[in-house]
PDB file of N, CA and C in Angstrom:
ATOM      1  N   UNK K  30      26.027   3.731  -1.441  1.00  0.00           N
ATOM      2  CA  UNK K  30      25.981   3.798   0.008  1.00  0.00           C
ATOM      3  C   UNK K  30      24.509   3.750   0.467  1.00  0.00           C
ATOM      4  N   UNK K  31      24.214   2.862   1.382  1.00  0.00           N
ATOM      5  CA  UNK K  31      22.877   2.743   1.935  1.00  0.00           C
ATOM      6  C   UNK K  31      22.771   3.654   3.145  1.00  0.00           C
ATOM      7  N   UNK K  32      21.757   4.500   3.128  1.00  0.00           N
ATOM      8  CA  UNK K  32      21.542   5.436   4.244  1.00  0.00           C
ATOM      9  C   UNK K  32      20.311   4.967   4.998  1.00  0.00           C
ATOM     10  N   UNK K  33      20.492   4.698   6.256  1.00  0.00           N
ATOM     11  CA  UNK K  33      19.369   4.275   7.109  1.00  0.00           C
ATOM     12  C   UNK K  33      18.821   5.492   7.816  1.00  0.00           C
ATOM     13  N   UNK K  34      17.524   5.728   7.660  1.00  0.00           N
ATOM     14  CA  UNK K  34      16.902   6.876   8.280  1.00  0.00           C
ATOM     15  C   UNK K  34      16.565   6.533   9.738  1.00  0.00           C
ATOM     16  N   UNK K  35      17.210   7.233  10.697  1.00  0.00           N
ATOM     17  CA  UNK K  35      16.934   6.940  12.085  1.00  0.00           C
ATOM     18  C   UNK K  35      15.709   7.644  12.659  1.00  0.00           C
ATOM     19  N   UNK K  36      14.939   8.303  11.799  1.00  0.00           N
ATOM     20  CA  UNK K  36      13.740   9.010  12.239  1.00  0.00           C
ATOM     21  C   UNK K  36      12.497   8.276  11.808  1.00  0.00           C
ATOM     22  N   UNK K  37      11.454   8.339  12.648  1.00  0.00           N
ATOM     23  CA  UNK K  37      10.202   7.689  12.368  1.00  0.00           C
ATOM     24  C   UNK K  37       9.048   8.620  12.782  1.00  0.00           C
ATOM     25  N   UNK K  38       8.014   8.664  11.943  1.00  0.00           N
ATOM     26  CA  UNK K  38       6.802   9.416  12.265  1.00  0.00           C
ATOM     27  C   UNK K  38       5.649   8.405  12.198  1.00  0.00           C
ATOM     28  N   UNK K  39       4.893   8.280  13.314  1.00  0.00           N
ATOM     29  CA  UNK K  39       3.758   7.351  13.311  1.00  0.00           C
ATOM     30  C   UNK K  39       2.738   7.716  12.225  1.00  0.00           C
ATOM     31  N   UNK K  40       1.983   6.720  11.785  1.00  0.00           N
ATOM     32  CA  UNK K  40       0.993   6.947  10.730  1.00  0.00           C
ATOM     33  C   UNK K  40      -0.348   7.411  11.273  1.00  0.00           C
ATOM     34  N   UNK K  41      -0.482   7.404  12.599  1.00  0.00           N
ATOM     35  CA  UNK K  41      -1.719   7.862  13.196  1.00  0.00           C
ATOM     36  C   UNK K  41      -1.535   8.153  14.666  1.00  0.00           C
ATOM     37  N   UNK K  42      -2.439   8.948  15.223  1.00  0.00           N
ATOM     38  CA  UNK K  42      -2.425   9.212  16.669  1.00  0.00           C
ATOM     39  C   UNK K  42      -3.846   9.592  17.105  1.00  0.00           C
ATOM     40  N   UNK K  43      -4.113   9.479  18.411  1.00  0.00           N
ATOM     41  CA  UNK K  43      -5.468   9.696  18.919  1.00  0.00           C
ATOM     42  C   UNK K  43      -5.413  10.584  20.155  1.00  0.00           C
ATOM     43  N   UNK K  44      -5.402  11.895  19.976  1.00  0.00           N
ATOM     44  CA  UNK K  44      -5.293  12.806  21.129  1.00  0.00           C
ATOM     45  C   UNK K  44      -6.607  12.907  21.901  1.00  0.00           C
ATOM     46  N   UNK K  45      -6.893  11.849  22.690  1.00  0.00           N
ATOM     47  CA  UNK K  45      -8.152  11.806  23.438  1.00  0.00           C
ATOM     48  C   UNK K  45      -7.957  11.836  24.952  1.00  0.00           C
ATOM     49  N   UNK K  46      -6.709  12.078  25.377  1.00  0.00           N
ATOM     50  CA  UNK K  46      -6.441  12.224  26.813  1.00  0.00           C
ATOM     51  C   UNK K  46      -6.280  10.935  27.578  1.00  0.00           C
ATOM     52  N   UNK K  47      -6.228   9.783  26.892  1.00  0.00           N
ATOM     53  CA  UNK K  47      -6.081   8.497  27.608  1.00  0.00           C
ATOM     54  C   UNK K  47      -4.624   8.154  27.907  1.00  0.00           C
ATOM     55  N   UNK K  48      -3.683   8.980  27.485  1.00  0.00           N
ATOM     56  CA  UNK K  48      -2.276   8.722  27.772  1.00  0.00           C
ATOM     57  C   UNK K  48      -1.584   7.863  26.722  1.00  0.00           C
ATOM     58  N   UNK K  49      -2.325   7.349  25.760  1.00  0.00           N
ATOM     59  CA  UNK K  49      -1.755   6.524  24.688  1.00  0.00           C
ATOM     60  C   UNK K  49      -1.872   7.264  23.362  1.00  0.00           C
ATOM     61  N   UNK K  50      -0.721   7.498  22.710  1.00  0.00           N
ATOM     62  CA  UNK K  50      -0.735   8.127  21.380  1.00  0.00           C
ATOM     63  C   UNK K  50      -1.465   9.481  21.338  1.00  0.00           C
ATOM     64  N   UNK K  51      -1.343  10.263  22.422  1.00  0.00           N
ATOM     65  CA  UNK K  51      -2.016  11.545  22.497  1.00  0.00           C
ATOM     66  C   UNK K  51      -1.262  12.668  21.775  1.00  0.00           C
ATOM     67  N   UNK K  52       0.049  12.493  21.605  1.00  0.00           N
ATOM     68  CA  UNK K  52       0.888  13.528  20.988  1.00  0.00           C
ATOM     69  C   UNK K  52       1.628  12.910  19.809  1.00  0.00           C
ATOM     70  N   UNK K  53       1.610  13.604  18.667  1.00  0.00           N
ATOM     71  CA  UNK K  53       2.353  13.166  17.491  1.00  0.00           C
ATOM     72  C   UNK K  53       3.754  13.745  17.563  1.00  0.00           C
ATOM     73  N   UNK K  54       4.756  12.889  17.652  1.00  0.00           N
ATOM     74  CA  UNK K  54       6.149  13.320  17.713  1.00  0.00           C
ATOM     75  C   UNK K  54       6.975  12.550  16.675  1.00  0.00           C
ATOM     76  N   UNK K  55       8.038  13.170  16.240  1.00  0.00           N
ATOM     77  CA  UNK K  55       9.047  12.500  15.421  1.00  0.00           C
ATOM     78  C   UNK K  55       9.900  11.687  16.401  1.00  0.00           C
ATOM     79  N   UNK K  56      10.071  10.428  16.130  1.00  0.00           N
ATOM     80  CA  UNK K  56      10.838   9.543  17.017  1.00  0.00           C
ATOM     81  C   UNK K  56      12.197   9.314  16.424  1.00  0.00           C
ATOM     82  N   UNK K  57      13.215   9.412  17.238  1.00  0.00           N
ATOM     83  CA  UNK K  57      14.583   9.201  16.794  1.00  0.00           C
ATOM     84  C   UNK K  57      15.491  10.234  17.393  1.00  0.00           C
ATOM     85  N   UNK K  58      16.620  10.445  16.743  1.00  0.00           N
ATOM     86  CA  UNK K  58      17.578  11.407  17.271  1.00  0.00           C
ATOM     87  C   UNK K  58      18.728  11.630  16.325  1.00  0.00           C
ATOM     88  N   UNK K  59      19.767  12.243  16.865  1.00  0.00           N
ATOM     89  CA  UNK K  59      20.959  12.498  16.077  1.00  0.00           C
ATOM     90  C   UNK K  59      20.837  13.678  15.145  1.00  0.00           C
ATOM     91  N   UNK K  60      19.861  14.566  15.432  1.00  0.00           N
ATOM     92  CA  UNK K  60      19.687  15.715  14.528  1.00  0.00           C
ATOM     93  C   UNK K  60      20.489  16.903  15.040  1.00  0.00           C
ATOM     94  N   UNK K  61      20.954  17.683  14.077  1.00  0.00           N
ATOM     95  CA  UNK K  61      21.621  18.930  14.392  1.00  0.00           C
ATOM     96  C   UNK K  61      20.656  20.085  14.185  1.00  0.00           C
ATOM     97  N   UNK K  62      19.967  20.059  13.058  1.00  0.00           N
ATOM     98  CA  UNK K  62      18.865  21.008  12.798  1.00  0.00           C
ATOM     99  C   UNK K  62      17.626  20.200  12.542  1.00  0.00           C
ATOM    100  N   UNK K  63      16.461  20.792  12.843  1.00  0.00           N
ATOM    101  CA  UNK K  63      15.204  20.029  12.806  1.00  0.00           C
ATOM    102  C   UNK K  63      14.050  20.995  12.601  1.00  0.00           C
ATOM    103  N   UNK K  64      13.162  20.655  11.695  1.00  0.00           N
ATOM    104  CA  UNK K  64      11.936  21.410  11.497  1.00  0.00           C
ATOM    105  C   UNK K  64      10.822  20.413  11.146  1.00  0.00           C
ATOM    106  N   UNK K  65       9.746  20.446  11.924  1.00  0.00           N
ATOM    107  CA  UNK K  65       8.606  19.554  11.768  1.00  0.00           C
ATOM    108  C   UNK K  65       7.381  20.400  11.546  1.00  0.00           C
ATOM    109  N   UNK K  66       6.690  20.159  10.441  1.00  0.00           N
ATOM    110  CA  UNK K  66       5.465  20.907  10.131  1.00  0.00           C
ATOM    111  C   UNK K  66       4.355  19.951   9.735  1.00  0.00           C
ATOM    112  N   UNK K  67       3.136  20.253  10.168  1.00  0.00           N
ATOM    113  CA  UNK K  67       1.958  19.462   9.831  1.00  0.00           C
ATOM    114  C   UNK K  67       0.971  20.404   9.108  1.00  0.00           C
ATOM    115  N   UNK K  68       0.418  19.912   8.008  1.00  0.00           N
ATOM    116  CA  UNK K  68      -0.476  20.714   7.174  1.00  0.00           C
ATOM    117  C   UNK K  68      -1.851  20.055   7.050  1.00  0.00           C
ATOM    118  N   UNK K  69      -2.901  20.854   6.985  1.00  0.00           N
ATOM    119  CA  UNK K  69      -4.225  20.323   6.714  1.00  0.00           C
ATOM    120  C   UNK K  69      -4.376  20.111   5.204  1.00  0.00           C
ATOM    121  N   UNK K  70      -5.537  19.603   4.803  1.00  0.00           N
ATOM    122  CA  UNK K  70      -5.737  19.254   3.381  1.00  0.00           C
ATOM    123  C   UNK K  70      -5.770  20.471   2.457  1.00  0.00           C
ATOM    124  N   UNK K  71      -5.843  21.672   3.027  1.00  0.00           N
ATOM    125  CA  UNK K  71      -5.803  22.887   2.212  1.00  0.00           C
ATOM    126  C   UNK K  71      -4.408  23.518   2.176  1.00  0.00           C
ATOM    127  N   UNK K  72      -3.446  22.854   2.848  1.00  0.00           N
ATOM    128  CA  UNK K  72      -2.083  23.363   2.856  1.00  0.00           C
ATOM    129  C   UNK K  72      -1.760  24.342   3.962  1.00  0.00           C
ATOM    130  N   UNK K  73      -2.693  24.529   4.893  1.00  0.00           N
ATOM    131  CA  UNK K  73      -2.446  25.429   6.023  1.00  0.00           C
ATOM    132  C   UNK K  73      -1.581  24.725   7.065  1.00  0.00           C
ATOM    133  N   UNK K  74      -0.615  25.417   7.627  1.00  0.00           N
ATOM    134  CA  UNK K  74       0.212  24.852   8.699  1.00  0.00           C
ATOM    135  C   UNK K  74      -0.630  24.857   9.970  1.00  0.00           C
ATOM    136  N   UNK K  75      -0.837  23.650  10.533  1.00  0.00           N
ATOM    137  CA  UNK K  75      -1.595  23.524  11.780  1.00  0.00           C
ATOM    138  C   UNK K  75      -0.683  23.293  12.968  1.00  0.00           C
ATOM    139  N   UNK K  76       0.597  22.934  12.704  1.00  0.00           N
ATOM    140  CA  UNK K  76       1.585  22.757  13.761  1.00  0.00           C
ATOM    141  C   UNK K  76       2.959  22.852  13.138  1.00  0.00           C
ATOM    142  N   UNK K  77       3.888  23.487  13.856  1.00  0.00           N
ATOM    143  CA  UNK K  77       5.293  23.402  13.457  1.00  0.00           C
ATOM    144  C   UNK K  77       6.171  23.638  14.666  1.00  0.00           C
ATOM    145  N   UNK K  78       7.352  23.038  14.605  1.00  0.00           N
ATOM    146  CA  UNK K  78       8.304  23.159  15.673  1.00  0.00           C
ATOM    147  C   UNK K  78       9.737  22.890  15.183  1.00  0.00           C
ATOM    148  N   UNK K  79      10.688  23.498  15.859  1.00  0.00           N
ATOM    149  CA  UNK K  79      12.090  23.193  15.603  1.00  0.00           C
ATOM    150  C   UNK K  79      12.697  22.459  16.799  1.00  0.00           C
ATOM    151  N   UNK K  80      11.864  22.040  17.723  1.00  0.00           N
ATOM    152  CA  UNK K  80      12.253  21.311  18.925  1.00  0.00           C
ATOM    153  C   UNK K  80      11.754  19.873  18.801  1.00  0.00           C
ATOM    154  N   UNK K  81      12.685  18.935  18.665  1.00  0.00           N
ATOM    155  CA  UNK K  81      12.296  17.544  18.461  1.00  0.00           C
ATOM    156  C   UNK K  81      11.523  16.953  19.618  1.00  0.00           C
ATOM    157  N   UNK K  82      11.669  17.514  20.814  1.00  0.00           N
ATOM    158  CA  UNK K  82      10.953  16.981  21.984  1.00  0.00           C
ATOM    159  C   UNK K  82       9.505  17.473  22.020  1.00  0.00           C
ATOM    160  N   UNK K  83       9.171  18.409  21.162  1.00  0.00           N
ATOM    161  CA  UNK K  83       7.814  18.959  21.110  1.00  0.00           C
ATOM    162  C   UNK K  83       6.980  18.190  20.085  1.00  0.00           C
ATOM    163  N   UNK K  84       5.724  17.931  20.410  1.00  0.00           N
ATOM    164  CA  UNK K  84       4.864  17.235  19.496  1.00  0.00           C
ATOM    165  C   UNK K  84       3.542  17.956  19.325  1.00  0.00           C
ATOM    166  N   UNK K  85       2.745  17.442  18.384  1.00  0.00           N
ATOM    167  CA  UNK K  85       1.456  18.042  18.067  1.00  0.00           C
ATOM    168  C   UNK K  85       0.358  17.334  18.849  1.00  0.00           C
ATOM    169  N   UNK K  86      -0.518  18.105  19.469  1.00  0.00           N
ATOM    170  CA  UNK K  86      -1.593  17.579  20.281  1.00  0.00           C
ATOM    171  C   UNK K  86      -2.938  17.479  19.539  1.00  0.00           C
ATOM    172  N   UNK K  87      -2.920  17.711  18.224  1.00  0.00           N
ATOM    173  CA  UNK K  87      -4.139  17.620  17.434  1.00  0.00           C
ATOM    174  C   UNK K  87      -4.999  18.866  17.480  1.00  0.00           C
ATOM    175  N   UNK K  88      -4.461  19.939  18.030  1.00  0.00           N
ATOM    176  CA  UNK K  88      -5.213  21.202  18.124  1.00  0.00           C
ATOM    177  C   UNK K  88      -4.633  22.213  17.132  1.00  0.00           C
ATOM    178  N   UNK K  89      -5.484  23.134  16.735  1.00  0.00           N
ATOM    179  CA  UNK K  89      -5.039  24.281  15.951  1.00  0.00           C
ATOM    180  C   UNK K  89      -5.635  25.526  16.596  1.00  0.00           C
ATOM    181  N   UNK K  90      -4.769  26.411  17.018  1.00  0.00           N
ATOM    182  CA  UNK K  90      -5.204  27.653  17.740  1.00  0.00           C
ATOM    183  C   UNK K  90      -6.068  27.275  18.938  1.00  0.00           C
ATOM    184  N   UNK K  91      -5.690  26.185  19.652  1.00  0.00           N
ATOM    185  CA  UNK K  91      -6.380  25.780  20.855  1.00  0.00           C
ATOM    186  C   UNK K  91      -7.647  24.974  20.645  1.00  0.00           C
ATOM    187  N   UNK K  92      -8.027  24.733  19.416  1.00  0.00           N
ATOM    188  CA  UNK K  92      -9.262  23.992  19.136  1.00  0.00           C
ATOM    189  C   UNK K  92      -8.936  22.606  18.594  1.00  0.00           C
ATOM    190  N   UNK K  93      -9.627  21.575  19.136  1.00  0.00           N
ATOM    191  CA  UNK K  93      -9.422  20.205  18.676  1.00  0.00           C
ATOM    192  C   UNK K  93      -9.843  20.096  17.211  1.00  0.00           C
ATOM    193  N   UNK K  94      -8.946  19.559  16.398  1.00  0.00           N
ATOM    194  CA  UNK K  94      -9.290  19.304  14.994  1.00  0.00           C
ATOM    195  C   UNK K  94      -9.994  17.941  14.894  1.00  0.00           C
ATOM    196  N   UNK K  95     -10.893  17.780  13.932  1.00  0.00           N
ATOM    197  CA  UNK K  95     -11.613  16.501  13.804  1.00  0.00           C
ATOM    198  C   UNK K  95     -10.751  15.431  13.163  1.00  0.00           C
ATOM    199  N   UNK K  96     -11.245  14.205  13.175  1.00  0.00           N
ATOM    200  CA  UNK K  96     -10.596  13.103  12.482  1.00  0.00           C
ATOM    201  C   UNK K  96     -10.359  13.496  11.039  1.00  0.00           C
ATOM    202  N   UNK K  97      -9.122  13.313  10.595  1.00  0.00           N
ATOM    203  CA  UNK K  97      -8.751  13.665   9.228  1.00  0.00           C
ATOM    204  C   UNK K  97      -7.343  13.180   8.951  1.00  0.00           C
ATOM    205  N   UNK K  98      -6.953  13.277   7.710  1.00  0.00           N
ATOM    206  CA  UNK K  98      -5.580  12.941   7.304  1.00  0.00           C
ATOM    207  C   UNK K  98      -4.826  14.240   7.087  1.00  0.00           C
ATOM    208  N   UNK K  99      -3.639  14.327   7.632  1.00  0.00           N
ATOM    209  CA  UNK K  99      -2.793  15.503   7.537  1.00  0.00           C
ATOM    210  C   UNK K  99      -1.478  15.120   6.866  1.00  0.00           C
ATOM    211  N   UNK K 100      -0.813  16.091   6.282  1.00  0.00           N
ATOM    212  CA  UNK K 100       0.493  15.878   5.633  1.00  0.00           C
ATOM    213  C   UNK K 100       1.551  16.447   6.551  1.00  0.00           C
ATOM    214  N   UNK K 101       2.679  15.753   6.670  1.00  0.00           N
ATOM    215  CA  UNK K 101       3.790  16.291   7.457  1.00  0.00           C
ATOM    216  C   UNK K 101       5.057  16.375   6.624  1.00  0.00           C
ATOM    217  N   UNK K 102       5.928  17.289   7.028  1.00  0.00           N
ATOM    218  CA  UNK K 102       7.264  17.423   6.454  1.00  0.00           C
ATOM    219  C   UNK K 102       8.217  17.547   7.618  1.00  0.00           C
ATOM    220  N   UNK K 103       9.246  16.714   7.621  1.00  0.00           N
ATOM    221  CA  UNK K 103      10.313  16.788   8.605  1.00  0.00           C
ATOM    222  C   UNK K 103      11.592  17.015   7.820  1.00  0.00           C
ATOM    223  N   UNK K 104      12.300  18.079   8.151  1.00  0.00           N
ATOM    224  CA  UNK K 104      13.554  18.333   7.435  1.00  0.00           C
ATOM    225  C   UNK K 104      14.596  18.928   8.363  1.00  0.00           C
ATOM    226  N   UNK K 105      15.833  18.786   7.951  1.00  0.00           N
ATOM    227  CA  UNK K 105      16.932  19.281   8.753  1.00  0.00           C
ATOM    228  C   UNK K 105      18.213  18.589   8.372  1.00  0.00           C
ATOM    229  N   UNK K 106      19.100  18.450   9.380  1.00  0.00           N
ATOM    230  CA  UNK K 106      20.350  17.742   9.162  1.00  0.00           C
ATOM    231  C   UNK K 106      20.718  16.945  10.395  1.00  0.00           C
ATOM    232  N   UNK K 107      21.461  15.872  10.175  1.00  0.00           N
ATOM    233  CA  UNK K 107      21.961  15.063  11.270  1.00  0.00           C
ATOM    234  C   UNK K 107      23.274  15.622  11.758  1.00  0.00           C
ATOM    235  N   UNK K 108      23.760  15.095  12.861  1.00  0.00           N
ATOM    236  CA  UNK K 108      25.021  15.572  13.429  1.00  0.00           C
ATOM    237  C   UNK K 108      26.208  15.303  12.495  1.00  0.00           C
ATOM    238  N   UNK K 109      26.041  14.394  11.537  1.00  0.00           N
ATOM    239  CA  UNK K 109      27.109  14.160  10.543  1.00  0.00           C
ATOM    240  C   UNK K 109      26.951  15.062   9.331  1.00  0.00           C
ATOM    241  N   UNK K 110      26.038  16.056   9.435  1.00  0.00           N
ATOM    242  CA  UNK K 110      25.757  17.050   8.412  1.00  0.00           C
ATOM    243  C   UNK K 110      24.967  16.509   7.204  1.00  0.00           C
ATOM    244  N   UNK K 111      24.559  15.263   7.245  1.00  0.00           N
ATOM    245  CA  UNK K 111      23.714  14.719   6.168  1.00  0.00           C
ATOM    246  C   UNK K 111      22.344  15.403   6.297  1.00  0.00           C
ATOM    247  N   UNK K 112      21.857  15.926   5.156  1.00  0.00           N
ATOM    248  CA  UNK K 112      20.573  16.611   5.120  1.00  0.00           C
ATOM    249  C   UNK K 112      19.468  15.579   4.887  1.00  0.00           C
ATOM    250  N   UNK K 113      18.319  15.816   5.506  1.00  0.00           N
ATOM    251  CA  UNK K 113      17.196  14.896   5.322  1.00  0.00           C
ATOM    252  C   UNK K 113      15.908  15.703   5.093  1.00  0.00           C
ATOM    253  N   UNK K 114      14.973  15.046   4.392  1.00  0.00           N
ATOM    254  CA  UNK K 114      13.602  15.564   4.232  1.00  0.00           C
ATOM    255  C   UNK K 114      12.697  14.346   4.149  1.00  0.00           C
ATOM    256  N   UNK K 115      11.759  14.294   5.050  1.00  0.00           N
ATOM    257  CA  UNK K 115      10.814  13.171   5.124  1.00  0.00           C
ATOM    258  C   UNK K 115       9.413  13.749   5.006  1.00  0.00           C
ATOM    259  N   UNK K 116       8.598  13.182   4.144  1.00  0.00           N
ATOM    260  CA  UNK K 116       7.225  13.613   4.014  1.00  0.00           C
ATOM    261  C   UNK K 116       6.312  12.417   4.134  1.00  0.00           C
ATOM    262  N   UNK K 117       5.085  12.659   4.544  1.00  0.00           N
ATOM    263  CA  UNK K 117       4.118  11.561   4.640  1.00  0.00           C
ATOM    264  C   UNK K 117       2.785  12.047   5.128  1.00  0.00           C
ATOM    265  N   UNK K 118       1.915  11.104   5.407  1.00  0.00           N
ATOM    266  CA  UNK K 118       0.584  11.386   5.917  1.00  0.00           C
ATOM    267  C   UNK K 118       0.408  10.804   7.310  1.00  0.00           C
ATOM    268  N   UNK K 119      -0.391  11.475   8.107  1.00  0.00           N
ATOM    269  CA  UNK K 119      -0.710  10.985   9.432  1.00  0.00           C
ATOM    270  C   UNK K 119      -2.218  11.178   9.623  1.00  0.00           C
ATOM    271  N   UNK K 120      -2.862  10.174  10.248  1.00  0.00           N
ATOM    272  CA  UNK K 120      -4.289  10.263  10.507  1.00  0.00           C
ATOM    273  C   UNK K 120      -4.504  10.623  11.953  1.00  0.00           C
ATOM    274  N   UNK K 121      -5.296  11.646  12.177  1.00  0.00           N
ATOM    275  CA  UNK K 121      -5.728  12.034  13.503  1.00  0.00           C
ATOM    276  C   UNK K 121      -7.063  11.359  13.751  1.00  0.00           C
ATOM    277  N   UNK K 122      -7.142  10.538  14.785  1.00  0.00           N
ATOM    278  CA  UNK K 122      -8.362   9.811  15.143  1.00  0.00           C
ATOM    279  C   UNK K 122      -9.022  10.439  16.363  1.00  0.00           C
ATOM    280  N   UNK K 123     -10.292  10.715  16.304  1.00  0.00           N
ATOM    281  CA  UNK K 123     -11.031  11.220  17.466  1.00  0.00           C
ATOM    282  C   UNK K 123     -12.014  10.165  17.940  1.00  0.00           C
TER     283      UNK K 123
END
């Protein structure tokens, strides 16, 4: 059985206030449970949410993080109860 993943996480974003790619969000839908976490290169959680409409603005504790590569994990289940876990890297551009 081929399973098509209806979720997408961009490979980069630029939270510079210009209105384009300012917030990193998981794109898609059909989730029943959802957890999105972003980690720095030392494994510290810099963002997490269980609300798919919420995204990361490139800040940690209110401070802009510099250009760097971060690791993300998206996990949960779809409305058909299929469990998913997606991992990858995202580049924050300043």
